[in-house]
Coordinates of C-alpha atoms in Angstrom, one line a residue:
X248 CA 24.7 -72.8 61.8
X249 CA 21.3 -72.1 63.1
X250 CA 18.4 -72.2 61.0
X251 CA 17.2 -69.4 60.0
X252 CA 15.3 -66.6 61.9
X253 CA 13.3 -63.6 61.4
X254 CA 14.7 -60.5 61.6
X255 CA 12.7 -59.4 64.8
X256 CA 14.3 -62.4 66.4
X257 CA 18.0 -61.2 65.6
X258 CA 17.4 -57.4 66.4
X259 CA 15.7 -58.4 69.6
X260 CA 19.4 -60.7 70.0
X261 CA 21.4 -57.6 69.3
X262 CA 19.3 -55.1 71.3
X263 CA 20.7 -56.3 75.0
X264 CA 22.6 -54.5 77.0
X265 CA 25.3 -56.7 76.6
X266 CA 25.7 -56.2 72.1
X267 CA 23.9 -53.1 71.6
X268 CA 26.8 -51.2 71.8
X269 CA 28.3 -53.1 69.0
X270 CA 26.3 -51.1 66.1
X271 CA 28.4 -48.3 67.0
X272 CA 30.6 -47.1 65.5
X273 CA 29.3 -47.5 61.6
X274 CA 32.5 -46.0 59.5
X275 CA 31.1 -44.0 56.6
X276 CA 32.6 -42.1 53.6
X277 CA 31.7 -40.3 50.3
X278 CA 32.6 -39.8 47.0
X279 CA 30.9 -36.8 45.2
X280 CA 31.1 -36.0 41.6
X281 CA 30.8 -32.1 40.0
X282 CA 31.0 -31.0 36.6
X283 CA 32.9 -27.2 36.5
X284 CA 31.0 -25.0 34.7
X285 CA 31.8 -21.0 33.4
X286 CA 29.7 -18.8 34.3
X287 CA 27.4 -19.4 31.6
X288 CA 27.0 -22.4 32.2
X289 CA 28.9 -24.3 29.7
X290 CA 31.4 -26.8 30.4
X291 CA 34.8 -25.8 31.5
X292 CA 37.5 -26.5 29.0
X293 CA 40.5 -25.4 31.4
X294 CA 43.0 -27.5 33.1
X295 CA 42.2 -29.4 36.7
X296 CA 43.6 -26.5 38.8
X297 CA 47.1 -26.9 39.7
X298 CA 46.7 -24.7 43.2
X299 CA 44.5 -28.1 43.6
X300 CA 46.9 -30.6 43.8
X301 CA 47.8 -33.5 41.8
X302 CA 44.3 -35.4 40.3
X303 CA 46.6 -38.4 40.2
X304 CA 47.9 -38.4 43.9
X305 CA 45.6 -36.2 45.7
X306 CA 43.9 -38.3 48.5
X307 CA 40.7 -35.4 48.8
X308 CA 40.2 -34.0 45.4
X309 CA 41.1 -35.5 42.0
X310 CA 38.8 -35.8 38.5
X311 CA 36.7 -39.0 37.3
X312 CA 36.2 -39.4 33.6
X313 CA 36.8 -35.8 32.4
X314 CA 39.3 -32.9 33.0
X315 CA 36.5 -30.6 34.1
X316 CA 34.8 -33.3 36.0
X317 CA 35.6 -33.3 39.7
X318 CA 35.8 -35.6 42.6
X319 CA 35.9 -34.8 46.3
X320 CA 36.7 -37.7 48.3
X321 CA 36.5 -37.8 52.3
X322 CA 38.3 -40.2 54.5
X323 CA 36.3 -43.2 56.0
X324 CA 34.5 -41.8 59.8
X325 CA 32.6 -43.0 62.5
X326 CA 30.9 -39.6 63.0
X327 CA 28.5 -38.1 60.6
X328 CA 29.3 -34.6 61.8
X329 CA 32.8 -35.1 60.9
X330 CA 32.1 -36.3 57.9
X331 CA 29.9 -33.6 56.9
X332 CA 32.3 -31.1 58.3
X333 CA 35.5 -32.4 56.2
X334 CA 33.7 -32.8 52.7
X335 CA 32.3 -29.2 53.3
X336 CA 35.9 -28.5 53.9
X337 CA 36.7 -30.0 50.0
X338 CA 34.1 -28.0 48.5
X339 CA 35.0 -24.8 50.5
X340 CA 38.5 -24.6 49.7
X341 CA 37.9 -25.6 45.9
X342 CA 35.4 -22.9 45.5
X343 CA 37.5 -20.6 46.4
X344 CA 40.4 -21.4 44.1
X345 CA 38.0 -21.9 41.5
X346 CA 38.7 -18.6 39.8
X347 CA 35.5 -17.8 38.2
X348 CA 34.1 -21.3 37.5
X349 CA 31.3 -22.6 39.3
X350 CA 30.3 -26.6 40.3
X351 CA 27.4 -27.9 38.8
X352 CA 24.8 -28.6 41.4
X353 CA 23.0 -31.1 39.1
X354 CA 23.6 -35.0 38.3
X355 CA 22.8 -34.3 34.9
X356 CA 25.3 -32.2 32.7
X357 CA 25.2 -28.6 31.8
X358 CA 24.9 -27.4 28.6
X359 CA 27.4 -29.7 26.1
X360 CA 28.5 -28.1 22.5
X361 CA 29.1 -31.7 21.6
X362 CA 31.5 -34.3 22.3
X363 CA 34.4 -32.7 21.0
X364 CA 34.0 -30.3 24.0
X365 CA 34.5 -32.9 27.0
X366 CA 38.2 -33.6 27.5
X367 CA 39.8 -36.6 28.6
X368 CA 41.2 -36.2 32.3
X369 CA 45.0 -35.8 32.2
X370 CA 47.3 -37.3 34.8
X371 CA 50.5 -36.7 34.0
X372 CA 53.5 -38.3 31.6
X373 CA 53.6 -41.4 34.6
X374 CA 52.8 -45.2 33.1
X375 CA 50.2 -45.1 35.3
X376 CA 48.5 -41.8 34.6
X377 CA 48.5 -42.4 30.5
X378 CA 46.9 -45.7 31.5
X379 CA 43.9 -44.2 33.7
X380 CA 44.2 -41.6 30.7
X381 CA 44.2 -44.1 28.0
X382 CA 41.0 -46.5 30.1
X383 CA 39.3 -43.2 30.1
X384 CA 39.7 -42.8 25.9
X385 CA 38.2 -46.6 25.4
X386 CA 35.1 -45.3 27.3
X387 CA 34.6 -42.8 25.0
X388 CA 34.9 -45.1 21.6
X389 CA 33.0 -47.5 23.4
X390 CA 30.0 -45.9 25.0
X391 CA 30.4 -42.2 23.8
X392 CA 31.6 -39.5 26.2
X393 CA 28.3 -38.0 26.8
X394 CA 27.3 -40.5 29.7
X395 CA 30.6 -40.3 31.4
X396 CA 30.4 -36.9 32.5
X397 CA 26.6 -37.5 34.4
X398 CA 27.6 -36.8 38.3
X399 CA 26.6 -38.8 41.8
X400 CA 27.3 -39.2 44.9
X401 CA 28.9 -42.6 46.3
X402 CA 28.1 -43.7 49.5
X403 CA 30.7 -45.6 51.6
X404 CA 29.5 -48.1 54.4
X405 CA 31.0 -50.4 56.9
X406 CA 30.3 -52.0 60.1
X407 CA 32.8 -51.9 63.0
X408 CA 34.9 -54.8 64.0
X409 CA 32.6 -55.0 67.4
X410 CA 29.8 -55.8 64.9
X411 CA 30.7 -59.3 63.6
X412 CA 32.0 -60.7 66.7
X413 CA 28.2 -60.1 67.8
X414 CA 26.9 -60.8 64.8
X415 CA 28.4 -64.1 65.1
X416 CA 27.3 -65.2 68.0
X417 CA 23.7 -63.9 67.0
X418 CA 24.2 -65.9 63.9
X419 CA 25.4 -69.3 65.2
X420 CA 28.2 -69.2 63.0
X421 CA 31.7 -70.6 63.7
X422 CA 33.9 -70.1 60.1
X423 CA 36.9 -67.7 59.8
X424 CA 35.7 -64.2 60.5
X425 CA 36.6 -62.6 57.0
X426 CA 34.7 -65.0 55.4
X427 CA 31.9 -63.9 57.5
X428 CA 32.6 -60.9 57.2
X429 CA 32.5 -61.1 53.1
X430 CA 29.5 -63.3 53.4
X431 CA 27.5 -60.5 55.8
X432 CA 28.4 -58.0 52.9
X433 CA 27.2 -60.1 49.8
X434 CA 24.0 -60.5 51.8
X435 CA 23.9 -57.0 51.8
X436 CA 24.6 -56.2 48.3
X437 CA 21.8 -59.2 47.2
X438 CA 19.0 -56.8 49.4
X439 CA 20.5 -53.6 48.1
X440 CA 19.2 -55.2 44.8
X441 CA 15.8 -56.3 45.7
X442 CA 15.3 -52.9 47.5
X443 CA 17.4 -50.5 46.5
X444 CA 14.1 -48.8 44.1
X445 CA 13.9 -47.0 47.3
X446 CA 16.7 -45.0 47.4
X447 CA 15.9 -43.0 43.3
X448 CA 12.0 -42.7 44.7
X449 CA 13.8 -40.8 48.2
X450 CA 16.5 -39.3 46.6
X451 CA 16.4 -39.2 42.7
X452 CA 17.1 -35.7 41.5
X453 CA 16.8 -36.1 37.9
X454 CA 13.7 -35.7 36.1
X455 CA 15.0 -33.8 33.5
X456 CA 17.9 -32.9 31.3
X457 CA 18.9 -30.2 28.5
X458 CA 18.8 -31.5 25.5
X459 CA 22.1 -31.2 24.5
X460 CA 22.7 -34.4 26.4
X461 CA 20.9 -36.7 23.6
X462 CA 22.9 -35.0 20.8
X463 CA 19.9 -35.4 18.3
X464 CA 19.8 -39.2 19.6
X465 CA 16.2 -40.7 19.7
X466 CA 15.6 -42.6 22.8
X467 CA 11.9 -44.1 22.6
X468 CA 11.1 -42.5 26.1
X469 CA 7.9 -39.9 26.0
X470 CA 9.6 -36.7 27.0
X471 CA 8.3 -33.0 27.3
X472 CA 9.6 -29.8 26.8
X473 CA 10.0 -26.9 28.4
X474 CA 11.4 -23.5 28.0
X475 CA 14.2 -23.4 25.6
X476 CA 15.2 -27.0 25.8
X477 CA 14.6 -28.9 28.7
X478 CA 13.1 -32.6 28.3
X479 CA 11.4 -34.0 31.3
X480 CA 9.3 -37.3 32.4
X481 CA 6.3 -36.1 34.3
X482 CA 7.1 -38.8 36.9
X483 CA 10.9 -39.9 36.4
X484 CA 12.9 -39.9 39.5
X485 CA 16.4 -40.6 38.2
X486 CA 17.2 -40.3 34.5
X487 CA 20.8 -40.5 35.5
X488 CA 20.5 -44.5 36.2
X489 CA 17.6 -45.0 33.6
X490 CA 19.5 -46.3 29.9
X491 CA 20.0 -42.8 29.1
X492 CA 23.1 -42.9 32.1
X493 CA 25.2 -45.8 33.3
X494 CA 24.3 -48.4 31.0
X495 CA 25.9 -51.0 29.4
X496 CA 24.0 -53.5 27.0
X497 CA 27.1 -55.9 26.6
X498 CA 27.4 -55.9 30.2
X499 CA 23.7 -57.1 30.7
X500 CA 24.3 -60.7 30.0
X501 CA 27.7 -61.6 32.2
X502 CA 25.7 -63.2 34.7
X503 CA 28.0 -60.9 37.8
X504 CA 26.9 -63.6 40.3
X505 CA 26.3 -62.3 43.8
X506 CA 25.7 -65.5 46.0
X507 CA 29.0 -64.9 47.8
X508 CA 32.6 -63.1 47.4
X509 CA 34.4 -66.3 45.5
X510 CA 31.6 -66.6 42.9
X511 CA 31.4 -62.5 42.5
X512 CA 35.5 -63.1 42.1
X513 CA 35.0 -65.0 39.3
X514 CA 32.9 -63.9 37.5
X515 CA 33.9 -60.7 37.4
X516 CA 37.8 -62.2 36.2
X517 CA 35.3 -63.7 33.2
X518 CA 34.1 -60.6 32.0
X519 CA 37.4 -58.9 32.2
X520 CA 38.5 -62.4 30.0
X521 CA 35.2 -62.1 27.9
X522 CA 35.7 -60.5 24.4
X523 CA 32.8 -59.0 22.3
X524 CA 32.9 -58.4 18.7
X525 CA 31.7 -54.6 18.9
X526 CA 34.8 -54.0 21.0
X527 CA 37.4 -56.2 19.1
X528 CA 36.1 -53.7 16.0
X529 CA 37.4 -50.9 17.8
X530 CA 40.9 -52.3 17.6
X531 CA 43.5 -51.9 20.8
X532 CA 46.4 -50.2 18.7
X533 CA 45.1 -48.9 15.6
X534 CA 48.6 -47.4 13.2
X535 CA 50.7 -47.2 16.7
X536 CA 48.0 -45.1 18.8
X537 CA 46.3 -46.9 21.7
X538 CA 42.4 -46.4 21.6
X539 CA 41.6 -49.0 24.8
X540 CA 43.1 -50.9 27.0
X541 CA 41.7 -53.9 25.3
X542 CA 38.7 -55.2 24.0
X543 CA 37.6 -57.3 26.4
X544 CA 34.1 -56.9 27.3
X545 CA 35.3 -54.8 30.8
X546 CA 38.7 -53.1 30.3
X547 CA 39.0 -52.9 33.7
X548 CA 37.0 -54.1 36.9
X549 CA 36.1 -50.7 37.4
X550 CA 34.4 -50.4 34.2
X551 CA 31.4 -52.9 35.6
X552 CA 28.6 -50.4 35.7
X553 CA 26.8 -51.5 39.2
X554 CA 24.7 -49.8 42.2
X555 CA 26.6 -51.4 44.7
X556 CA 30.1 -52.7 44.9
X557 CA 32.1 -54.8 47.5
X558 CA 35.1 -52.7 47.9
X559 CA 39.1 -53.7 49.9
X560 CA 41.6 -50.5 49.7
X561 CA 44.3 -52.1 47.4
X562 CA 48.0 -51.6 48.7
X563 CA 50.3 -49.9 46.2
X564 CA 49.9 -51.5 42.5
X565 CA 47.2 -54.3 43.6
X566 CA 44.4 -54.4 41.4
X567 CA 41.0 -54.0 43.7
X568 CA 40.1 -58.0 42.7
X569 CA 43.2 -59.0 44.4
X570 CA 43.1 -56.8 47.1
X571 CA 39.2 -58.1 47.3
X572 CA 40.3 -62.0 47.1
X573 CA 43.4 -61.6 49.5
X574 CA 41.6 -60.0 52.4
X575 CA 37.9 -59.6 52.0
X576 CA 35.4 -56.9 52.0
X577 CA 35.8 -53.8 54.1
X578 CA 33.2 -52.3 53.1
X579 CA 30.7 -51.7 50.6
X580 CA 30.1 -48.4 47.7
X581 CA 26.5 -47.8 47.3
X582 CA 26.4 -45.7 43.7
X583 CA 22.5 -44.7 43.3
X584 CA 22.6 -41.5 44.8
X585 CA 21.6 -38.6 42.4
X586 CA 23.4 -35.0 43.6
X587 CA 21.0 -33.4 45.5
X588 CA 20.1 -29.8 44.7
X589 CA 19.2 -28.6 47.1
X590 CA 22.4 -28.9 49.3
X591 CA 25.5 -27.0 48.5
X592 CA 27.6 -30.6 49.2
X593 CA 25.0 -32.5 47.2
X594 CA 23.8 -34.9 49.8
X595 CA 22.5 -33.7 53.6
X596 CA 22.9 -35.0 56.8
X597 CA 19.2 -37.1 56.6
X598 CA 19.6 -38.5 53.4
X599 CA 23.2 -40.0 55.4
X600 CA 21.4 -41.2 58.3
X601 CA 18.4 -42.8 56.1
X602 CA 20.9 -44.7 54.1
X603 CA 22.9 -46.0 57.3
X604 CA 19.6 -47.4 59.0
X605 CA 18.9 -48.7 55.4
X606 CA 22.3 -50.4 54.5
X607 CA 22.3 -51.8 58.2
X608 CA 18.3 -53.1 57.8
X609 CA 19.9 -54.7 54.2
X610 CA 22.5 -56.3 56.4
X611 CA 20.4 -57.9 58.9
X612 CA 17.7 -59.0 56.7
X613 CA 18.2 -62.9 55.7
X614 CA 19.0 -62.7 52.4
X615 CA 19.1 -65.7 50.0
X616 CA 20.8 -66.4 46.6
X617 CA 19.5 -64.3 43.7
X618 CA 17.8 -66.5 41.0
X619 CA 17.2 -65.4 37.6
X620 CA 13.7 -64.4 37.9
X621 CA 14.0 -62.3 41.2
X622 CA 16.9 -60.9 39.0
X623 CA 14.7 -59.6 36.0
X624 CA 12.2 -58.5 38.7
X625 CA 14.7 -56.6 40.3
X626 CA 15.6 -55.2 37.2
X627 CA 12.2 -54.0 36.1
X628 CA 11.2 -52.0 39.2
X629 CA 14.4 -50.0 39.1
X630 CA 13.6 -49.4 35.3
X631 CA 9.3 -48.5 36.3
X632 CA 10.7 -46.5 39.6
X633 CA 13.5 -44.1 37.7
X634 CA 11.1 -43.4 34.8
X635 CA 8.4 -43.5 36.7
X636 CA 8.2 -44.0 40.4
X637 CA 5.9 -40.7 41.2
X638 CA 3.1 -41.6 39.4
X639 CA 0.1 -42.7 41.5
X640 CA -0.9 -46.2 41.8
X641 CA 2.4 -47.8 40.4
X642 CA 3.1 -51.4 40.6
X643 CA 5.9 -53.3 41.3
X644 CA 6.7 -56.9 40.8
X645 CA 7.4 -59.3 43.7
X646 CA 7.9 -63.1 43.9
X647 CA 3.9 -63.2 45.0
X648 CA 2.5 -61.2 42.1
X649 CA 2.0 -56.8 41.5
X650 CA 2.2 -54.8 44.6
X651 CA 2.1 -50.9 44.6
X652 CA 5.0 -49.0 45.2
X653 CA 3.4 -47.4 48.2
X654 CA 2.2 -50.8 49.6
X655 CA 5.5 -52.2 49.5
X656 CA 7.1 -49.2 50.9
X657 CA 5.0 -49.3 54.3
X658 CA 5.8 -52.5 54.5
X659 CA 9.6 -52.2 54.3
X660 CA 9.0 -48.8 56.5
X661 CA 7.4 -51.7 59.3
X662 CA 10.7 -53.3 59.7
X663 CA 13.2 -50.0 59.0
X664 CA 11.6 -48.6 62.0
X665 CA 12.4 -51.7 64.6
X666 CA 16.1 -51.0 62.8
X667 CA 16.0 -47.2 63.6
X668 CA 15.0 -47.7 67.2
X669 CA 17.9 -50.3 67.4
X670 CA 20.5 -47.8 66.5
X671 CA 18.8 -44.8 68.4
X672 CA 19.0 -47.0 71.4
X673 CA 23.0 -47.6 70.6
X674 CA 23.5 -44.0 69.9
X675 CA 21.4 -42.8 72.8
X676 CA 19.2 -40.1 70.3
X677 CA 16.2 -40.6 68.3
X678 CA 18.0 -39.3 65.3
X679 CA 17.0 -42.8 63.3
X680 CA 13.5 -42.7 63.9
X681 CA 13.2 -38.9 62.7
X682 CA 15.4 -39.7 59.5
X683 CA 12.8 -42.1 59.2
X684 CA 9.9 -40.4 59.3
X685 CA 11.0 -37.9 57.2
X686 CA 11.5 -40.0 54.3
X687 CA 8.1 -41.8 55.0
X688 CA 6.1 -38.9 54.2
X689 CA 7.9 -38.6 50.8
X690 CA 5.9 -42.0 50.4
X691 CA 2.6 -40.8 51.2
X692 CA 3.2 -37.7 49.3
X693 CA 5.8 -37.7 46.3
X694 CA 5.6 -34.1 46.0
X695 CA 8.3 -33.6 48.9
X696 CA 10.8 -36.1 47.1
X697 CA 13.7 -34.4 45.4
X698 CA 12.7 -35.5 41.7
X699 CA 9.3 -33.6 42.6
X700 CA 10.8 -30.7 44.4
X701 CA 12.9 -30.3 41.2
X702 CA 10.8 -30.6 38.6
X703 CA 7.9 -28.2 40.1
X704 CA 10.6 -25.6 40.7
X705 CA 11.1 -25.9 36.6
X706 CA 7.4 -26.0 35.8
X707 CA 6.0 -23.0 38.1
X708 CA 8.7 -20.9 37.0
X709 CA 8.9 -22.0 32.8
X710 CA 12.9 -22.3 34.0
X711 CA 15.3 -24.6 31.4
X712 CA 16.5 -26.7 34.3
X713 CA 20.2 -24.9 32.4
X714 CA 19.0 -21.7 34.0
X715 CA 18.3 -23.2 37.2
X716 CA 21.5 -25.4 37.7
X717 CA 23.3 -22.0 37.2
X718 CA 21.4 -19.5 39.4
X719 CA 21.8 -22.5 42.5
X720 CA 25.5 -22.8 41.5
X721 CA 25.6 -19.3 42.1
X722 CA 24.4 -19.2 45.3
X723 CA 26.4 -22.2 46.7
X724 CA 29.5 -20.7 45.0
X725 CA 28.7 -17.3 47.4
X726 CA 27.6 -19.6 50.4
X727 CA 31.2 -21.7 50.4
X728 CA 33.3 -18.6 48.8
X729 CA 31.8 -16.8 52.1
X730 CA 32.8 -19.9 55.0
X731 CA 35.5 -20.3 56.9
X732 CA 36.9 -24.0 56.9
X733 CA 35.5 -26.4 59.8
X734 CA 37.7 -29.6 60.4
X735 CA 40.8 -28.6 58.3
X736 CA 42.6 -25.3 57.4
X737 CA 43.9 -24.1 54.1
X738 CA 47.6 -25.3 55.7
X739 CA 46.5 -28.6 55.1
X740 CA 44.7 -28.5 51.1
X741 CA 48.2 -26.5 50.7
X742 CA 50.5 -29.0 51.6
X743 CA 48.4 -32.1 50.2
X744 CA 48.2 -30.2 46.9
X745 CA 52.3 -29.6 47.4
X746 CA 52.8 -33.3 48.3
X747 CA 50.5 -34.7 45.6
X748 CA 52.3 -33.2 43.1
X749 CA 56.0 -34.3 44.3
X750 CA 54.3 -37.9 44.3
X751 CA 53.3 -37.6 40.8
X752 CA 57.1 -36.6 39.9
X753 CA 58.3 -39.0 41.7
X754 CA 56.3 -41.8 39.9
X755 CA 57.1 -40.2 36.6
X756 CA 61.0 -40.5 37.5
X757 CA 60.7 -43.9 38.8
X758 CA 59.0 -45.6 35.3
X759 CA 62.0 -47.4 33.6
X760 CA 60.0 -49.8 31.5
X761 CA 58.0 -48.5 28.5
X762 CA 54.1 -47.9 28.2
X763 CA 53.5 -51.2 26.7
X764 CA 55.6 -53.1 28.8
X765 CA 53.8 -51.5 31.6
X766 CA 50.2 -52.1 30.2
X767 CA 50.8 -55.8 29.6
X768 CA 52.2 -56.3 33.4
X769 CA 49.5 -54.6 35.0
X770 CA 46.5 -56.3 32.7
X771 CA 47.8 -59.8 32.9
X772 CA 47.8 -59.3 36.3

């Protein structure tokens, strides 16, 4: 191998006639998360719509952790207008066989009576759907339900095969490509860590929360009020990924190691071995009823709260580690993306084009092993920047002492640009650089980030941010009730909701062994 060089030296490798056009063709997709709501704003206690499809089965739109928690899934594309086009699709034709419920535009819930009032997603009488039923029920004894029904968008990347054969070359490398490949990826993820504070500071859209979310629960954090009962940080960016959302203390000390695809392997298959005495407490089977998978610290490898996963589409019945071990990454699942507001489809076409020239900058930069301390750094200004990251003058911690947040940004700006240009030049448009810029003012001036935009919203009009979640679900529910359909047509959500429910009769037909026989296969697996 070479040794190492800077990342001016490989961009200005890759930026010949010869490679540039190997950066084409970036294949994106995304997962986005809404709670449905009545129309006053309360949870929605009916069933996932049949007209809908299967939630088990359907490959566009099925439920995460709750019944009334949705999940509109596109296919992987290498063109952002597509993409934009079929998940507008998804939310278009579920509007409009939503009856009279509404999707939350927010990350953080609606109004919740309690926990009683947040149902378990069903997914049929199948082995398989009691078990995804049944993983879903040791969440809730484990962590409470409360957390699992906070909403995100997940951001699907990957770089086209014409990449890494180029990438290669640039590199000096001569090893089996999908190790490469893997290797590229892990580099990736280890950046995405050190600085991925940038992506809550863009796009964090989560300052506040009704109060019905803590459930009386006192949480150390100095909230405000306002109006009826809205709490809100002054300068929070994302409470959904402060400790208040996806947390898990028992998790914090499994060491997930990052350094390449075998180690992540591993030690990932130890936390799914490791038991903790908090979860052994719950009991598996308590008087013949199942209450979790198992009490292993992670039930399943799903259950590892991260920002960023490495991700392999499993065949039919492989587990994702297997699938991820067998074959190598395909792509990566960046997770930190509140739902933005202020988009009927919760995420916009610039927010998509920042995160591509940022995923591909992370992917470029050298990026070395993770030691313990850059860990705990790490850790700390994701904690200072979701709490906190508008207020003026804040400091981060770096391997050379404090730097401000804005400081650090202009800096990482410096080297996203010579990134942008690369890809405008490969895409012939200067639609990079402009993404760009628009997210660099939200540096000089936090007022125009989301979490600002938000929260001033609230504050000028003395709004509960209850009120406000329901007027803008309102108006999208108009805007998509009143659009045609772009990519697809309602033939297609017809027969995908028709076929996904044949498959899920045909896999409750075809179990011939019983639940437990079933559970103990697949987990020792």
């Amino acid at each position: 191998m070479k040794s190492e060089v800077s990342l001016t030296d490989m961009l200005e490798q890759l930026n010949t006639a010869e490679r540039i056009g190997s950066v084409r063709g970036i294949r994106r997709g995304i997962e986005r998360e809404g709670l449905r709501i009545t129309p006053e704003g309360r949870l929605a206690q009916s069933d996932h719509p049949q007209v809908l499809g299967s939630a088990l089965t359907h490959p566009n739109i099925t439920t995460d952790y709750s019944e009334s928690l949705m999940e509109f899934i596109t296919p992987a594309s290498d063109s952002m207008e597509t993409l934009l086009s079929q998940l507008g699709d998804i939310h278009r034709y579920s509007v409009q066989h939503l009856g009279e419920e509404r999707l939350w535009p927010l990350s953080m819930p609606c109004f919740i009576g309690g926990e009683e009032s947040i149902r378990l997603a069903q997914y049929g009488n199948s082995n398989l759907g009691r078990m995804k039923t049944l993983y879903r029920q040791g969440l809730h004894h484990r962590y409470g339900s409360l957390m699992q029904v906070i909403a995100g968008v997940h951001y699907n990347f990957s770089m086209p095969d014409s990449f890494w054969s180029e990438w290669q070359d640039v590199r000096g490398v001569r090893c089996q490509c999908k190790r490469f490949i893997s290797d590229g990826y892990m580099g990736l993820i280890r950046n995405v860590y050190r600085f991925g504070w940038l992506i809550p500071y863009l796009f964090g859209a989560s300052p506040a929360l009704c109060s019905s979310f803590l459930q009386g629960r006192e949480t150390g954090l100095p909230f405000q009020k306002l109006g009826k009962g809205t709490l809100y940080l002054p300068y929070a960016t994302s409470l959904r990924l402060s400790d208040l959302g996806y947390t898990n203390k028992a998790q914090a000390s499994l060491g997930i190691n990052h350094d390449n695809l075998d180690s992540y392997l591993m030690s990932v298959r130890r936390a799914l071995r490791t038991k903790t005495e908090e979860f052994i407490a719950l009991g598996v089977k308590v008087d013949g009823v199942y209450r979790q998978l198992n009490d292993n610290v992670l039930q399943l490898e799903n259950e590892l709260y991260a920002p960023i996963r490495p991700k392999r589409s499993p065949r039919a019945g492989e587990r994702t580690l297997t699938a991820l071990e067998h074959r190598g990454i395909e792509y990566i699942e960046l997770r930190t993306l509140d739902i933005n507001p202020f988009s009927p489809l919760g995420v916009d076409i610039q927010q998509l084009r920042f995160l591509d020239l940022f995923l591909v900058w992370c992917l470029l930069k050298p990026s070395a092993p993770l030691g313990e301390d850059e860990v705990r750094r790490n850790r700390h200004n994701l904690t200072q920047v979701v709490l906190e990251g508008r207020r003026p003058g804040l400091m981060l911690q770096t391997a050379n002492g404090e730097l401000s947040l804005r400081g650090w940004g202009d800096q990482l700006f410096d080297e996203l640009l010579q990134v942008a240009q690369l890809l405008d030049r490969a895409y012939g448009r200067v639609q990079y650089q402009i993404a760009l810029q628009a997210q660099k003012e939200k540096l000089h001036d936090p007022t125009q980030t989301l979490s600002a935009r938000l929260l001033d919203h609230l504050l000028t009009h003395d709004m509960d941010n209850g009120a406000y979640g329901r007027e803008l679900a309102e108006t999208y529910r108009q805007q998509l009730r009143g659009e045609d359909l772009t990519f697809w047509d309602g033939a297609y959500f017809a027969d995908e909701a028709h076929a996904s429910l044949a498959k899920q009769q045909e896999i409750e037909a075809t179990d011939h062994v019983s639940f437990d026989a079933f559970l103990e296969c697949y987990l020792s697996h």
